[in-house]
Coordinates of C-alpha atoms in Angstrom, one line a residue:
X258 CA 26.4 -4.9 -7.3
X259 CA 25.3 -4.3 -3.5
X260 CA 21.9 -6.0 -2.9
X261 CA 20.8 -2.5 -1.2
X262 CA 21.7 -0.1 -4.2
X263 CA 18.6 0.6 -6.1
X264 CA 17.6 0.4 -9.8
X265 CA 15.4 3.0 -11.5
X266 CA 12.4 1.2 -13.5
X267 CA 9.5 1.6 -15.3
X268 CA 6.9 2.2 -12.9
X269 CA 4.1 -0.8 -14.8
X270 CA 7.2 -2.7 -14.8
X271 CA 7.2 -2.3 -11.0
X272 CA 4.0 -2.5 -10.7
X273 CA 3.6 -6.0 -12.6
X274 CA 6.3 -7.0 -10.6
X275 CA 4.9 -6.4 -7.1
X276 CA 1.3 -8.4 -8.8
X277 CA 3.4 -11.3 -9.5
X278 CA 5.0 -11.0 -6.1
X279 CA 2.1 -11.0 -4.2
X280 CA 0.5 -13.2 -6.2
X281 CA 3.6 -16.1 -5.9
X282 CA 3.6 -14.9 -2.1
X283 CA 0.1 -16.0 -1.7
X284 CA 0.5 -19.0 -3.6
X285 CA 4.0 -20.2 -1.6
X286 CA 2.0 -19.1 2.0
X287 CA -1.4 -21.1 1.3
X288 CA -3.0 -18.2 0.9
X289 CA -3.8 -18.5 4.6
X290 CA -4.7 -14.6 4.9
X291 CA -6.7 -15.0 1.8
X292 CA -8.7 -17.7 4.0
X293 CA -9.0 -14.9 7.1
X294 CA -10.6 -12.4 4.4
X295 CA -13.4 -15.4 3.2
X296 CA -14.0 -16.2 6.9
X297 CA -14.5 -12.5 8.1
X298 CA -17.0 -12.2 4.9
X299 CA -18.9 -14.9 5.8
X300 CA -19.4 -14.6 9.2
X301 CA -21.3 -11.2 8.2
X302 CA -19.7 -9.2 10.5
X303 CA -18.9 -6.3 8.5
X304 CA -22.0 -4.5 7.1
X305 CA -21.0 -3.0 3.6
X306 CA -22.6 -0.1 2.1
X307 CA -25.6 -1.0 -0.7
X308 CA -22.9 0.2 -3.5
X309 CA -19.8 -1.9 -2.0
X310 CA -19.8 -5.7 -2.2
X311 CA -17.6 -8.0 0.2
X312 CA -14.7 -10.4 -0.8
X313 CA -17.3 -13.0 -1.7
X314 CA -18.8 -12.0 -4.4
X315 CA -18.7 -14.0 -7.2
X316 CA -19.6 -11.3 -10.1
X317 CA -16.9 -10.4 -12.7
X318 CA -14.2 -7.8 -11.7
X319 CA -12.4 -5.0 -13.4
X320 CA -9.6 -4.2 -11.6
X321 CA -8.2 -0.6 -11.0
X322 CA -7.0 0.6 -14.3
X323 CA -6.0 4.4 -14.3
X324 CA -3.6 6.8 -14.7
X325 CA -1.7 6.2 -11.4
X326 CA 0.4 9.2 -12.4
X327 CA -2.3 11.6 -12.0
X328 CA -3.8 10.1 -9.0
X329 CA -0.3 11.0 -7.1
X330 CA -0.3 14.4 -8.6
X331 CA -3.7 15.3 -7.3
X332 CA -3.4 13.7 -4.1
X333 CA -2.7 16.2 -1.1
X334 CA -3.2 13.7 1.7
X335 CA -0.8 12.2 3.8
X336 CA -2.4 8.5 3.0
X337 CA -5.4 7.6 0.6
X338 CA -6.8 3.9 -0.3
X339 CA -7.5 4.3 -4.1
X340 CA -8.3 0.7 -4.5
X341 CA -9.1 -2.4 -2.3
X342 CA -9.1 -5.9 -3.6
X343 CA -9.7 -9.2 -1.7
X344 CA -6.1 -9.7 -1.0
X345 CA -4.5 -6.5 -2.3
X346 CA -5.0 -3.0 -1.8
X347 CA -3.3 -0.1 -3.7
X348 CA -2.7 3.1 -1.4
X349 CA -1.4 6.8 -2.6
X350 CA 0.9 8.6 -0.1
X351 CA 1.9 12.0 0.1
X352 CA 4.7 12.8 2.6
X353 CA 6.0 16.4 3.7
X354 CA 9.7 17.9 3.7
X355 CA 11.0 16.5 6.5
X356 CA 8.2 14.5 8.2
X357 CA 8.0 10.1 7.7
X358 CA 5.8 7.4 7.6
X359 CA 6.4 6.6 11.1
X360 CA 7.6 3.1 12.5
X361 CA 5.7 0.4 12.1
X362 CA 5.8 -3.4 11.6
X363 CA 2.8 -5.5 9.7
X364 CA 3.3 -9.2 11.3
X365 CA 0.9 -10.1 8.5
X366 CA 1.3 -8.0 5.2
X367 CA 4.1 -7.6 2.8
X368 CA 4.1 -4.2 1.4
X369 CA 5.6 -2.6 -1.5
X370 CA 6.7 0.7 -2.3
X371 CA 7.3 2.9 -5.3
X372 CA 8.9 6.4 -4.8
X373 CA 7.0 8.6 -8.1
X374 CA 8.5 12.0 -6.6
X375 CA 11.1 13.3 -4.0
X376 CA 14.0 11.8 -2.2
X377 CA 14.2 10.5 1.5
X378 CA 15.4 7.0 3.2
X379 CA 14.1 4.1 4.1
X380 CA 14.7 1.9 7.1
X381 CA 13.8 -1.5 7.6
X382 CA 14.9 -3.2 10.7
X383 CA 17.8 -0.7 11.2
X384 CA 19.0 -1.2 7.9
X385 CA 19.2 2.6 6.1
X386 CA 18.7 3.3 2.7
X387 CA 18.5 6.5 0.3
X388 CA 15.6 6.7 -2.1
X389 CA 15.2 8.7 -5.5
X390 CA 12.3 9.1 -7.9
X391 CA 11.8 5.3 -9.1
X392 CA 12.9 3.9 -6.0
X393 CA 11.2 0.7 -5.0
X394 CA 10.8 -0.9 -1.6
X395 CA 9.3 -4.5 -0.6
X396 CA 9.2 -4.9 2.9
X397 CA 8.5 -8.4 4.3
X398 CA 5.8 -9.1 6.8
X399 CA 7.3 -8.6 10.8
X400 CA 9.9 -6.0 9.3
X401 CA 10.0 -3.0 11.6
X402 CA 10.4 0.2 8.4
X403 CA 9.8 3.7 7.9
X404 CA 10.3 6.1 5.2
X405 CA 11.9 9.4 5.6
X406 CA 11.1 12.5 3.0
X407 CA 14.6 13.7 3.8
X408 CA 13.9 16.2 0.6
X409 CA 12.8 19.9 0.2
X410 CA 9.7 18.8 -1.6
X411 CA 6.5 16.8 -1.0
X412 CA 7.8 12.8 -1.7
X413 CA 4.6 11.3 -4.1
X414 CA 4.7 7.3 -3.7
X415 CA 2.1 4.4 -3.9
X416 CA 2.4 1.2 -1.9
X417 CA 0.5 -1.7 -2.0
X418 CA -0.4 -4.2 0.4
X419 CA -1.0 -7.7 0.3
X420 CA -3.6 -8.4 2.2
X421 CA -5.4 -5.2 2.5
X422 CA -4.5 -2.7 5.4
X423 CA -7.1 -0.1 5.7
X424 CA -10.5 0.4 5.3
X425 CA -11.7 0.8 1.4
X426 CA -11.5 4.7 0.6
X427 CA -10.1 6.0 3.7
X428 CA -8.6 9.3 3.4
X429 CA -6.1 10.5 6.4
X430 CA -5.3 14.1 5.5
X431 CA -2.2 14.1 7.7
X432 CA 0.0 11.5 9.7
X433 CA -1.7 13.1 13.0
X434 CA -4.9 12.0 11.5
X435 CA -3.7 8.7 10.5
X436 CA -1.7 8.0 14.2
X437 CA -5.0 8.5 15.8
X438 CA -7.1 5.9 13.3
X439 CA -7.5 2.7 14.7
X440 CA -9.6 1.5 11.5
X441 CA -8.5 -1.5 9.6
X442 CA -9.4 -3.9 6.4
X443 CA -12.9 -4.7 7.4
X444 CA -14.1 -7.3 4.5
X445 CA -15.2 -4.6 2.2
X446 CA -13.7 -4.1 -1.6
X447 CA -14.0 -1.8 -4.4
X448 CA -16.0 -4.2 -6.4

């Protein structure tokens, strides 16, 4: 089989997949961004709201467990931060006929991908590649990528980063509104 042809799974199956990823990523890499995260946290330069704690908190967590399903159907922005962890965040993307992600590179993040609805292509350092419904993308820090909605529908798809990207519950209703943030991961989680 060609290492770019792409295998339709279960989307927890993906999901537990990209957790052990990141989580064998961080454990191979010394966790070094991990260490950036503490450091940013306890030099108190981020001022989280009363009901937001920051990466050091030591009180038990309870993770994001929902129906990721519905929060892709009822999402109608371009990007939304559903859930930020200290060295993962889970984003929800909605992209429109014909428009893309736009290219970027993340010298620092890994970032995975999961295709719930539409078609399109992704590109990662030149490299093309269609995309269906259960399609799933890593794409290694320093990788320049981009994903097309090449489809006649809106494509649905949830990415996660590892460290966090953006700023916990930031909403960008369209790409223009996201091109012209310059907000990102400041310290703050979702619990």
């Amino acid at each position: 089989m060609d290492a770019r042809q792409l295998i339709p799974i279960d989307g927890r199956r993906m999901l537990g997949l990209a957790l052990i990823l990141s989580a064998s990523i961080a454990a191979l890499s010394g966790c070094e961004w991990a260490d950036d995260a503490d450091k940013l946290s306890r030099d108190a330069r981020v001022e989280c709201p009363d009901d937001i704690t920051q990466a050091t908190d030591d009180r038990a967590k309870t993770g994001y467990v929902q129906d990721i399903q519905h929060a892709l159907a009822t999402n109608d922005a371009f990007l939304r931060v559903v859930y930020t962890g200290k060295n993962l965040q889970l984003v929800v993307m909605t992209i429109p006929p014909g428009q893309h992600i736009g290219s970027e590179i993340h010298a620092d993040h890994d970032q995975f991908f999961r295709i719930d609805e539409g078609r399109g292509e992704v590109q990662i350092n030149g490299v093309r590649t269609p995309l269906s419904d259960k399609s799933g993308i890593i794409v290694p820090a320093g990788a320049l990528h981009d994903i097309v909605n090449t489809g006649d529908q809106p494509m649905r798809l949830h990415s996660l980063y590892a460290p966090p990207q953006h700023q916990m519950n930031t909403v960008r209703k369209s790409k223009a509104d996201a091109d012209a943030a310059a907000e990102h991961f400041d310290g703050c989680i979702s619990e």
